[in-house]
Short mmCIF file of N, CA and C in Angstrom, two decimals:
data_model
loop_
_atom_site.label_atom_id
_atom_site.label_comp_id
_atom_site.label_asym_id
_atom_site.label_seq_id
_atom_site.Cartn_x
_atom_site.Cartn_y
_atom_site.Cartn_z
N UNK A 260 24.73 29.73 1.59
CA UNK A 260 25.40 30.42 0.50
C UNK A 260 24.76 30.09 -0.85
N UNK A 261 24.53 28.69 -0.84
CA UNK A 261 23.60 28.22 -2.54
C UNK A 261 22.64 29.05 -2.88
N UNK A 262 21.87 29.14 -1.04
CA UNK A 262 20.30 29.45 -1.53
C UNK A 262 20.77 31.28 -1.83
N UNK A 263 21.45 31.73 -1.44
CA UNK A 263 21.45 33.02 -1.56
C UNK A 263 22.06 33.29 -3.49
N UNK A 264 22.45 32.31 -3.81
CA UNK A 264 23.17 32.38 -5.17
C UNK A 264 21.75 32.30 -6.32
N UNK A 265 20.89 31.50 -5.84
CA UNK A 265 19.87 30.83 -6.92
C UNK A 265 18.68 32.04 -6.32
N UNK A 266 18.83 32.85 -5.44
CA UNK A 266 17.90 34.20 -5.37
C UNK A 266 19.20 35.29 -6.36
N UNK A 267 20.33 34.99 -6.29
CA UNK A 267 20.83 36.16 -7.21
C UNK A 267 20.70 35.90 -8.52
N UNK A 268 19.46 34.91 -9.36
CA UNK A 268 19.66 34.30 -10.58
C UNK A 268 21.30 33.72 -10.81
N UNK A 269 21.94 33.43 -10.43
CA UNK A 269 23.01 32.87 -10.77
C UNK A 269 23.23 31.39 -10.79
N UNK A 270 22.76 30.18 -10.22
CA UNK A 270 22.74 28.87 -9.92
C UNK A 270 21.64 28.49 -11.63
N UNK A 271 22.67 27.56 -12.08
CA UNK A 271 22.16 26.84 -13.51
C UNK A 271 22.40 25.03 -13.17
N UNK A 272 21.45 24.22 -13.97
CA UNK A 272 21.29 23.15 -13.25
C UNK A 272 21.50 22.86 -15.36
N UNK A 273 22.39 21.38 -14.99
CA UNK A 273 22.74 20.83 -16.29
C UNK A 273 22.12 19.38 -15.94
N UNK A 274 21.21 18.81 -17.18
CA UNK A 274 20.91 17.71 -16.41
C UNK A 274 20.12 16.77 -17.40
N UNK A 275 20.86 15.66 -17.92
CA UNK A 275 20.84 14.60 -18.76
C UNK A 275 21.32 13.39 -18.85
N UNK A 276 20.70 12.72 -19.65
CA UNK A 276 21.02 11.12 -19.32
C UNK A 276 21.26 10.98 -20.99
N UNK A 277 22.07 10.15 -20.88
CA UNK A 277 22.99 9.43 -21.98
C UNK A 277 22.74 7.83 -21.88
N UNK A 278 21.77 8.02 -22.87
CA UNK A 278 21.28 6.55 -23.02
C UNK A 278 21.77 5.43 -23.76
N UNK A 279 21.99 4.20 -23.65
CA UNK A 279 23.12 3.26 -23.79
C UNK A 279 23.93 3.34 -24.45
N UNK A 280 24.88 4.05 -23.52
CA UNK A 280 26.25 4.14 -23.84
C UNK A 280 26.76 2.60 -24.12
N UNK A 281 27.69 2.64 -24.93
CA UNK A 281 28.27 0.72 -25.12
C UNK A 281 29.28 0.39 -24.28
N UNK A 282 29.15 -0.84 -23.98
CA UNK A 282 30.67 -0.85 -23.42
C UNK A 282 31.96 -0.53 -23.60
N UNK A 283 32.80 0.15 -22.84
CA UNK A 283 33.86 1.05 -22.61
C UNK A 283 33.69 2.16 -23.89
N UNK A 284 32.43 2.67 -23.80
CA UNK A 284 31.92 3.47 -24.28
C UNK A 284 31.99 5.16 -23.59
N UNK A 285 31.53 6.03 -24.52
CA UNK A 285 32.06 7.41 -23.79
C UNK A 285 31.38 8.16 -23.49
N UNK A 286 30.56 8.99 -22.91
CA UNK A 286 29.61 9.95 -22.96
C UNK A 286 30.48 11.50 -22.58
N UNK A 287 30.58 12.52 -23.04
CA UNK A 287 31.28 13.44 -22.48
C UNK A 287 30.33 14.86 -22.66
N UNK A 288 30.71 15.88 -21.79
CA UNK A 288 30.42 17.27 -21.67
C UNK A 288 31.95 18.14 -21.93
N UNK A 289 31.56 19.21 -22.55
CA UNK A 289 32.31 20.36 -22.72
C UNK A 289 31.79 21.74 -22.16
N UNK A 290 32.31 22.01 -21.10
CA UNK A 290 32.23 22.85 -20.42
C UNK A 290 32.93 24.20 -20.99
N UNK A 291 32.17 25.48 -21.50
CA UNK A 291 33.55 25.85 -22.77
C UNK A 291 33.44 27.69 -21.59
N UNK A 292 34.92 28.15 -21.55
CA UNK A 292 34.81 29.37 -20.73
C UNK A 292 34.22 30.47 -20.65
N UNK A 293 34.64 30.88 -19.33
CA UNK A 293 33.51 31.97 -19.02
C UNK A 293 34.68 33.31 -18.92
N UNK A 294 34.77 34.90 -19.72
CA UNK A 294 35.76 35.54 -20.05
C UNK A 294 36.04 35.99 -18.43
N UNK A 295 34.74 36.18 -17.87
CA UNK A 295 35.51 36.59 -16.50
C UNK A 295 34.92 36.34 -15.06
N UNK A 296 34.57 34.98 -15.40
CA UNK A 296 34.07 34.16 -13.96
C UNK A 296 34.48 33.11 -13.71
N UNK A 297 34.38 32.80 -12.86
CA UNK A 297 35.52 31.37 -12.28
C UNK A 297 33.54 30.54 -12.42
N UNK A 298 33.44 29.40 -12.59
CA UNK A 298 32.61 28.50 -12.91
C UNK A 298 32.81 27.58 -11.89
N UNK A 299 31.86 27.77 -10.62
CA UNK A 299 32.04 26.86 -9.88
C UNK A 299 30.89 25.48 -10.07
N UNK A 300 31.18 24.20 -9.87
CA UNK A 300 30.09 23.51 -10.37
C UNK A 300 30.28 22.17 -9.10
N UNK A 301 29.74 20.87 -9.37
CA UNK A 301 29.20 19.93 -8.55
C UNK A 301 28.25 18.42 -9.78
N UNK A 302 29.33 17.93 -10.07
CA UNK A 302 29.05 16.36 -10.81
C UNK A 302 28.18 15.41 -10.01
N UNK A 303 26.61 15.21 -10.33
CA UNK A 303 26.49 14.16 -10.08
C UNK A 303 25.90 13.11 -10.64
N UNK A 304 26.47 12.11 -10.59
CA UNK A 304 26.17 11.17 -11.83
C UNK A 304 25.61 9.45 -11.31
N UNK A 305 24.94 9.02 -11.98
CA UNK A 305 24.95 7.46 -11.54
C UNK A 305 24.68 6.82 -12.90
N UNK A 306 24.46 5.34 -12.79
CA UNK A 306 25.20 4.40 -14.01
C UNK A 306 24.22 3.35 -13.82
N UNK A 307 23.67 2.38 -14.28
CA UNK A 307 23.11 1.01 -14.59
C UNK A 307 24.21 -0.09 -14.22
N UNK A 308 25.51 0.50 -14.91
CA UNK A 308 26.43 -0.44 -14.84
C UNK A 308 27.60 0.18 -14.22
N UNK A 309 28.47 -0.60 -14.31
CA UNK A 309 29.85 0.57 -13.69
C UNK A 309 30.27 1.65 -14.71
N UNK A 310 30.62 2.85 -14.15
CA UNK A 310 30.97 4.02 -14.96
C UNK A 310 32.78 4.72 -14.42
N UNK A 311 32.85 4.97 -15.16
CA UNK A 311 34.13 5.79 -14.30
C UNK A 311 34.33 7.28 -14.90
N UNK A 312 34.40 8.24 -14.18
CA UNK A 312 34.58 9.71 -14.74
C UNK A 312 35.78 10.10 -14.32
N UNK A 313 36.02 10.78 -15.42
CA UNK A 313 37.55 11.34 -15.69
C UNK A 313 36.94 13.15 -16.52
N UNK A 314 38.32 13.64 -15.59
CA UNK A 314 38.11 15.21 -15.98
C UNK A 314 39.61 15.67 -17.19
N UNK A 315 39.08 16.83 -18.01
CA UNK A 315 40.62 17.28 -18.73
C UNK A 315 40.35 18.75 -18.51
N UNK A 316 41.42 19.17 -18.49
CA UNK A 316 41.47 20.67 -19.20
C UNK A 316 42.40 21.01 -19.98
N UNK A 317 42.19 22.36 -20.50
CA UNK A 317 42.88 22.45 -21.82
C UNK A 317 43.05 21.33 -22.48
N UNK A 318 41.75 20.79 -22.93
CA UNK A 318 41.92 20.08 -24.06
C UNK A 318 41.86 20.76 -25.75
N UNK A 319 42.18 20.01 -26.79
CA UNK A 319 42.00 20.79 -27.78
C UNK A 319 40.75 20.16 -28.71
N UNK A 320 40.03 20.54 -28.99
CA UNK A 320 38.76 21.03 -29.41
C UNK A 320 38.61 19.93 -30.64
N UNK A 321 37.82 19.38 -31.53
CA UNK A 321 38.00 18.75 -32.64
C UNK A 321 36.64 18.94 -33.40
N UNK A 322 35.76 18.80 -31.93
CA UNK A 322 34.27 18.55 -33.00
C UNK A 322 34.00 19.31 -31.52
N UNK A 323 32.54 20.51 -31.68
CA UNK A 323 31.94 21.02 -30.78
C UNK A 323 31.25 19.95 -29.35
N UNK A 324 30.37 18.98 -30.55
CA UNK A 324 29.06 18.37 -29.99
C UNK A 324 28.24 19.13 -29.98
N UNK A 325 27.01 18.80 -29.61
CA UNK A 325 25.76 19.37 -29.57
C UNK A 325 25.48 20.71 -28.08
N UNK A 326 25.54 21.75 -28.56
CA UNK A 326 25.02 22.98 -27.76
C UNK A 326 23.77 22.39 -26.77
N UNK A 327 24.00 22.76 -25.47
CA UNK A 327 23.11 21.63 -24.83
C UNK A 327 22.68 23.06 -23.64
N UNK A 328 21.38 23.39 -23.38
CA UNK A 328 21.36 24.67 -22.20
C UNK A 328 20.66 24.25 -21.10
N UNK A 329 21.73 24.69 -20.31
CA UNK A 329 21.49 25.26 -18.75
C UNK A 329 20.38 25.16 -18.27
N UNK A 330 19.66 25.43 -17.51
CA UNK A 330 18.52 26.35 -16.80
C UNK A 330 18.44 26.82 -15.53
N UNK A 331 17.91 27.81 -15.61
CA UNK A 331 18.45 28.55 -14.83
C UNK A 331 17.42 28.22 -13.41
N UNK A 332 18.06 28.26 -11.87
CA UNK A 332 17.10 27.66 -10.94
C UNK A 332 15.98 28.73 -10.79
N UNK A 333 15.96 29.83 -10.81
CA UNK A 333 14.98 30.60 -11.07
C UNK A 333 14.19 30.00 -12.22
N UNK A 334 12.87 29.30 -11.96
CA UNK A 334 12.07 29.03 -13.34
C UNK A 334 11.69 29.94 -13.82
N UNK A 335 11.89 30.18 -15.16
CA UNK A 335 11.53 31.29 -16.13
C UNK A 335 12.21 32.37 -16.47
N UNK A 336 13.16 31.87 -14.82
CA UNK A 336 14.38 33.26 -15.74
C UNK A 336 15.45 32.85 -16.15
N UNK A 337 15.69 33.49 -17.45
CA UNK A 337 17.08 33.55 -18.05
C UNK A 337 17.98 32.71 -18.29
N UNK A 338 17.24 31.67 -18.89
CA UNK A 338 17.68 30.44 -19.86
C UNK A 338 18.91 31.28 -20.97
N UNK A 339 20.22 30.89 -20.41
CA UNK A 339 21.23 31.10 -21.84
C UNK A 339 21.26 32.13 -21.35
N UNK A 340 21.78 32.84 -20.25
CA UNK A 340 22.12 34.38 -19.96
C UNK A 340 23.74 33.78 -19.22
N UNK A 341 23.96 32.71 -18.83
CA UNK A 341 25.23 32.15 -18.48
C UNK A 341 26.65 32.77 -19.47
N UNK A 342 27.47 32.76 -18.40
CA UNK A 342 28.53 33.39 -19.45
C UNK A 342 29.27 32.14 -19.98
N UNK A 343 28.63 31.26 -19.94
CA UNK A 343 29.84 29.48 -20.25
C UNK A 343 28.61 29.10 -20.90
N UNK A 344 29.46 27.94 -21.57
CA UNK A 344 28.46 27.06 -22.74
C UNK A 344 28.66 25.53 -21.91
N UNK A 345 27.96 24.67 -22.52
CA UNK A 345 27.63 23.16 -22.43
C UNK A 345 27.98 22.41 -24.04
N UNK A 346 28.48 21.60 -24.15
CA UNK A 346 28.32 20.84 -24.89
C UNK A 346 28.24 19.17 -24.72
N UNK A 347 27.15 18.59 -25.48
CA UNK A 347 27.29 17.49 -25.71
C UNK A 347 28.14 16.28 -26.28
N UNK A 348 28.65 15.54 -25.83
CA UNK A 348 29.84 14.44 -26.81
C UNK A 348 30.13 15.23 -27.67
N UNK A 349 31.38 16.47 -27.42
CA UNK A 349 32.11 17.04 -27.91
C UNK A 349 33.03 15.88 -28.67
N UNK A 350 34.11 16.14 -28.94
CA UNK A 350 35.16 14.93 -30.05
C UNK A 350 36.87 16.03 -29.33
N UNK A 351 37.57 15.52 -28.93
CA UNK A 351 38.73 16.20 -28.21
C UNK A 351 40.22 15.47 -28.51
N UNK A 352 41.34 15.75 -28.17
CA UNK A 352 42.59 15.09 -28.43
C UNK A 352 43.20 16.10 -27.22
N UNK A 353 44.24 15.05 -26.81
CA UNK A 353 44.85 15.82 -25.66
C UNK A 353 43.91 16.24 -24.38
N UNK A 354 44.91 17.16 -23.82
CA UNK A 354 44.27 17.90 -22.62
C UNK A 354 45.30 17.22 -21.50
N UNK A 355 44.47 18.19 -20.41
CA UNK A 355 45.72 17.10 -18.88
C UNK A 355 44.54 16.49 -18.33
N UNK A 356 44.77 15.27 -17.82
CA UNK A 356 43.88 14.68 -16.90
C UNK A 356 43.54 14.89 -15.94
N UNK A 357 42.90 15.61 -15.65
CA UNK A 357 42.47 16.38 -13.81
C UNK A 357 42.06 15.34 -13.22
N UNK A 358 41.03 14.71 -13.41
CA UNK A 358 40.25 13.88 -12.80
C UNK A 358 39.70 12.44 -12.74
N UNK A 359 41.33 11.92 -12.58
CA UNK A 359 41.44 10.47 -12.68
C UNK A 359 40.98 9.97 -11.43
N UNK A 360 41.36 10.17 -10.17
CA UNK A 360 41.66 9.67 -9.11
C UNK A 360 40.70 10.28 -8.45
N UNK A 361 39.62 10.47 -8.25
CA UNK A 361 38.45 11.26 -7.41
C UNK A 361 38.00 10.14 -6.54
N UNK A 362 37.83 10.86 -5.46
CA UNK A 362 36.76 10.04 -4.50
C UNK A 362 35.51 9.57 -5.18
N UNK A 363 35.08 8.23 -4.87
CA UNK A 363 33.59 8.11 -5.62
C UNK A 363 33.72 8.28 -7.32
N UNK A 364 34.82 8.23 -7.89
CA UNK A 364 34.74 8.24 -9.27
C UNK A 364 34.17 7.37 -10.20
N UNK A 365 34.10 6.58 -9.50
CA UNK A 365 33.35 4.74 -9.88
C UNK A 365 31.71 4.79 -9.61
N UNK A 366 30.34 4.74 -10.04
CA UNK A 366 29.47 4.13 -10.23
C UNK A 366 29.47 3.42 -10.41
N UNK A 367 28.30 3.18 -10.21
CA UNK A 367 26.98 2.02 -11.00
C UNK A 367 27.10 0.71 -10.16
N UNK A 368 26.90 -0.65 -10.83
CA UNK A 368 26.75 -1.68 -10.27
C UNK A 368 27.81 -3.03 -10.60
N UNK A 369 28.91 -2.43 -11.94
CA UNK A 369 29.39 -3.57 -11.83
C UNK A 369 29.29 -4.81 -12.75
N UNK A 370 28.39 -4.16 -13.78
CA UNK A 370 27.29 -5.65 -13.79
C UNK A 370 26.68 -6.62 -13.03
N UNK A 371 26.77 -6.17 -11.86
CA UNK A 371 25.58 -7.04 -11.00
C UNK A 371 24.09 -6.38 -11.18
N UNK A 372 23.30 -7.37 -11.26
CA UNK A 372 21.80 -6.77 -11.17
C UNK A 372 22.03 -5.85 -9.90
N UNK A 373 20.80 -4.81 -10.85
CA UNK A 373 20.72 -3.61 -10.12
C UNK A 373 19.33 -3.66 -9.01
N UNK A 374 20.07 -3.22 -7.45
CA UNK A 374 19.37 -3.01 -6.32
C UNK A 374 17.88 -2.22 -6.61
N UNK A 375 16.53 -2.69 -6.02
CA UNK A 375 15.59 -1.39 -5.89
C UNK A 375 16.31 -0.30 -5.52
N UNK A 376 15.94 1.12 -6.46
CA UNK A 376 16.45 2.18 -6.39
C UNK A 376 17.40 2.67 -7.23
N UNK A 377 17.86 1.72 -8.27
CA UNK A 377 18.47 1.91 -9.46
C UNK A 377 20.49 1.81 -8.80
N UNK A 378 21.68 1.61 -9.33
CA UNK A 378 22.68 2.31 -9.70
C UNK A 378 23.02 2.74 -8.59
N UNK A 379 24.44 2.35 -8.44
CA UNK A 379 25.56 3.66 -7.46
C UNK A 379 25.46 4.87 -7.89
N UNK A 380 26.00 6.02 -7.04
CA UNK A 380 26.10 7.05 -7.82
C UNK A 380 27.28 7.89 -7.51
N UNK A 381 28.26 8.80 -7.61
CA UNK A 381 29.14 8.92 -7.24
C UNK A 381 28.91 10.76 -7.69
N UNK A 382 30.29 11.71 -7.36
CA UNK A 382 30.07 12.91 -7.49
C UNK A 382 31.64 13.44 -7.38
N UNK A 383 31.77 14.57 -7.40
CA UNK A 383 32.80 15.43 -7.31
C UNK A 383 32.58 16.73 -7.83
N UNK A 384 33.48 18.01 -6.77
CA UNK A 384 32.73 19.32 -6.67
C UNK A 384 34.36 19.99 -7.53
N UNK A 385 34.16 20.95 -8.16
CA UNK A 385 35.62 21.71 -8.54
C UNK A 385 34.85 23.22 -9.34
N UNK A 386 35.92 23.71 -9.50
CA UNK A 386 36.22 25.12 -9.92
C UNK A 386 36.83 25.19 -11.36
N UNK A 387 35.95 25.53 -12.33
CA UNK A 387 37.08 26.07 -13.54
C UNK A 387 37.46 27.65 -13.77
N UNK A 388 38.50 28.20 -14.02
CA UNK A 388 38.61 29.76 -13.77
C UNK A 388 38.48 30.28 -15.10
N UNK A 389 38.29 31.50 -15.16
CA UNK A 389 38.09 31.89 -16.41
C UNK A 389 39.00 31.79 -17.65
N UNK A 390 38.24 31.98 -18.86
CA UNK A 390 38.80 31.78 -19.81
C UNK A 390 39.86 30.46 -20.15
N UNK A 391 38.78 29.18 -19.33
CA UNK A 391 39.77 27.74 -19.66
C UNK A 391 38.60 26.87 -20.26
N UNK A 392 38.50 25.78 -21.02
CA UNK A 392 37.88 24.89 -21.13
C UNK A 392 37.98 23.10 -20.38
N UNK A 393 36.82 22.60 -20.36
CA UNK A 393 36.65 21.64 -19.46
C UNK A 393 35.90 20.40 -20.12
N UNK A 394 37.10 19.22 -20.14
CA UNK A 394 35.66 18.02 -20.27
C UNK A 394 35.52 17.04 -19.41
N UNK A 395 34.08 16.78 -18.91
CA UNK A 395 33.71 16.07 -18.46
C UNK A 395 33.62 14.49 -19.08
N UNK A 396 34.06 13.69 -19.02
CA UNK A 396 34.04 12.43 -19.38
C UNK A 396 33.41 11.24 -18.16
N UNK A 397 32.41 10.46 -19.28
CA UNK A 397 31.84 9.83 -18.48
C UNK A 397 32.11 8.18 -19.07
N UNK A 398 33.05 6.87 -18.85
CA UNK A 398 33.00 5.85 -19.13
C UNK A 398 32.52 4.78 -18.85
N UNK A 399 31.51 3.70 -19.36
CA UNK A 399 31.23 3.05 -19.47
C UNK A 399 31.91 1.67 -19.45
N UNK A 400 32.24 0.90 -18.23
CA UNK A 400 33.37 0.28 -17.81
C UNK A 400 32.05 -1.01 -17.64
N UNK A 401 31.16 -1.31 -17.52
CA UNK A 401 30.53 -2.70 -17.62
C UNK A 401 30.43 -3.45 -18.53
N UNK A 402 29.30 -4.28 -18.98
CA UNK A 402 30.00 -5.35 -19.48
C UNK A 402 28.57 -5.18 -20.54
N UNK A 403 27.57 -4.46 -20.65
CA UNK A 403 26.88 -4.28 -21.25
C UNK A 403 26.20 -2.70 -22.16
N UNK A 404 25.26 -2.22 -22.45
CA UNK A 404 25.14 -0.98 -23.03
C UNK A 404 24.37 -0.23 -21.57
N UNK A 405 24.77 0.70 -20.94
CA UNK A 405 24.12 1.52 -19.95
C UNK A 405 23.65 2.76 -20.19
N UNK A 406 22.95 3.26 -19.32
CA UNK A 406 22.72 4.61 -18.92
C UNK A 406 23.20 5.56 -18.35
N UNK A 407 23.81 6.24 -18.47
CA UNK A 407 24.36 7.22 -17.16
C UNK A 407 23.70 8.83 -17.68
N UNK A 408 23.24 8.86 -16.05
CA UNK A 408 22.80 10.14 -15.77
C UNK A 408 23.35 11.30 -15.06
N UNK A 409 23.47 12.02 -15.83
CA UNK A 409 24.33 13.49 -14.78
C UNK A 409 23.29 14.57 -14.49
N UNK A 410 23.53 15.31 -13.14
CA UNK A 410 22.74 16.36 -12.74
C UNK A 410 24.27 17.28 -12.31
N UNK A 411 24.78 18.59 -13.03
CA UNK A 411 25.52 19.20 -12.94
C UNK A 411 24.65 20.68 -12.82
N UNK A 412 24.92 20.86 -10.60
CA UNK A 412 24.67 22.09 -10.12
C UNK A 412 26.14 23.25 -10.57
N UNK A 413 26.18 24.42 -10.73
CA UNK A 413 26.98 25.44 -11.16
C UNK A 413 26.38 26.47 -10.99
N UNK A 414 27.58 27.71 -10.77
CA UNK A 414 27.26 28.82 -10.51
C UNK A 414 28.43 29.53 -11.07
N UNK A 415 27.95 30.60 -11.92
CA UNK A 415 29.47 31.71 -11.95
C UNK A 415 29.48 32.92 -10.64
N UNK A 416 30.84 33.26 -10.65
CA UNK A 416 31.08 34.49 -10.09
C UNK A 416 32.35 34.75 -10.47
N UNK A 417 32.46 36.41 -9.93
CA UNK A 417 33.89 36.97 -10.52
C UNK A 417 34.85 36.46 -9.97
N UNK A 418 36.11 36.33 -10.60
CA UNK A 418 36.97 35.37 -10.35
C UNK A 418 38.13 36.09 -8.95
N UNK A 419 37.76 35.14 -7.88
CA UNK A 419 38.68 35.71 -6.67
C UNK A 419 39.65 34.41 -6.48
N UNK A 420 39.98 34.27 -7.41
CA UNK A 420 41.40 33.32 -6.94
C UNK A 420 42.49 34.07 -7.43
N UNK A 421 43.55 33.69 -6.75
CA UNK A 421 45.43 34.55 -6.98
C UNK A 421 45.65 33.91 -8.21
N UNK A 422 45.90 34.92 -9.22
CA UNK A 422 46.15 34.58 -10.43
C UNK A 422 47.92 34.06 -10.61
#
């Protein structure tokens, strides 16, 4: 089903590292809506140190962050043709907490020296429907300044869930 999505130009790959974050420090994404596609996507992230990710929606907005783009898995085609935006360490208040309790929500190491091969890494797959906003939050729960890296696979399509 993927591979048939990233031949329909539709599959966009988000993918950055947030370099030392401080302790219990924040790194976040703003995922901002799409008017009439459900935004299906796939978090994956790992840490230097321990991390913990937490999801909101409907949060309310304060500071954008930095406009951050996509690309599209087709190389060369259609960078920024997505109907949803990205943002960088947006600034937020409120929202509901979706994504406290996820399987694998925990990276990294802990502060224990890190294994050849770098960092735990952890993930979680979800759906945002149209016309909602989304942040991704990424915390910095060790005991020093880390790294955490996200690779966020996504795809839109028209929205077939029971409204």
């Amino acid at each position: 089903y993927l591979h048939d999505i990233v031949h329909q130009k539709a599959m966009y790959t988000i993918s950055h590292t947030f370099l030392a974050v401080a302790p219990n420090g924040f790194a976040r994404m703003r995922i901002k809506k799409s008017a009439t596609h459900a935004v299906h996507f796939e978090i994956n992230y790992n840490a230097d140190l321990k991390c913990r990710l937490k999801t909101y929606s409907a949060p309310t907005i304060t500071g954008n962050g930095t406009l951050f783009q996509p690309f599209n898995r087709v190389i060369g085609y259609g960078n920024g043709t997505q109907g949803f935006q990205v943002y960088l360490n947006p600034t937020f208040t409120g929202g509901i907490l979706r994504g406290n309790d996820f399987i694998g929500s925990e990276a990294g190491t802990g502060g224990q020296a890190t294994r050849a091969g770098g960092g735990r890494a952890g993930g979680v797959e979800s759906v945002i429907l149209p016309n909602q906003e989304y942040i991704i939050e990424f915390q910095n729960v060790g005991n020093a300044a880390s790294d955490i890296g996200v690779i966020i696979n996504c795809y839109e399509k028209p929205n077939d869930f029971p409204v």
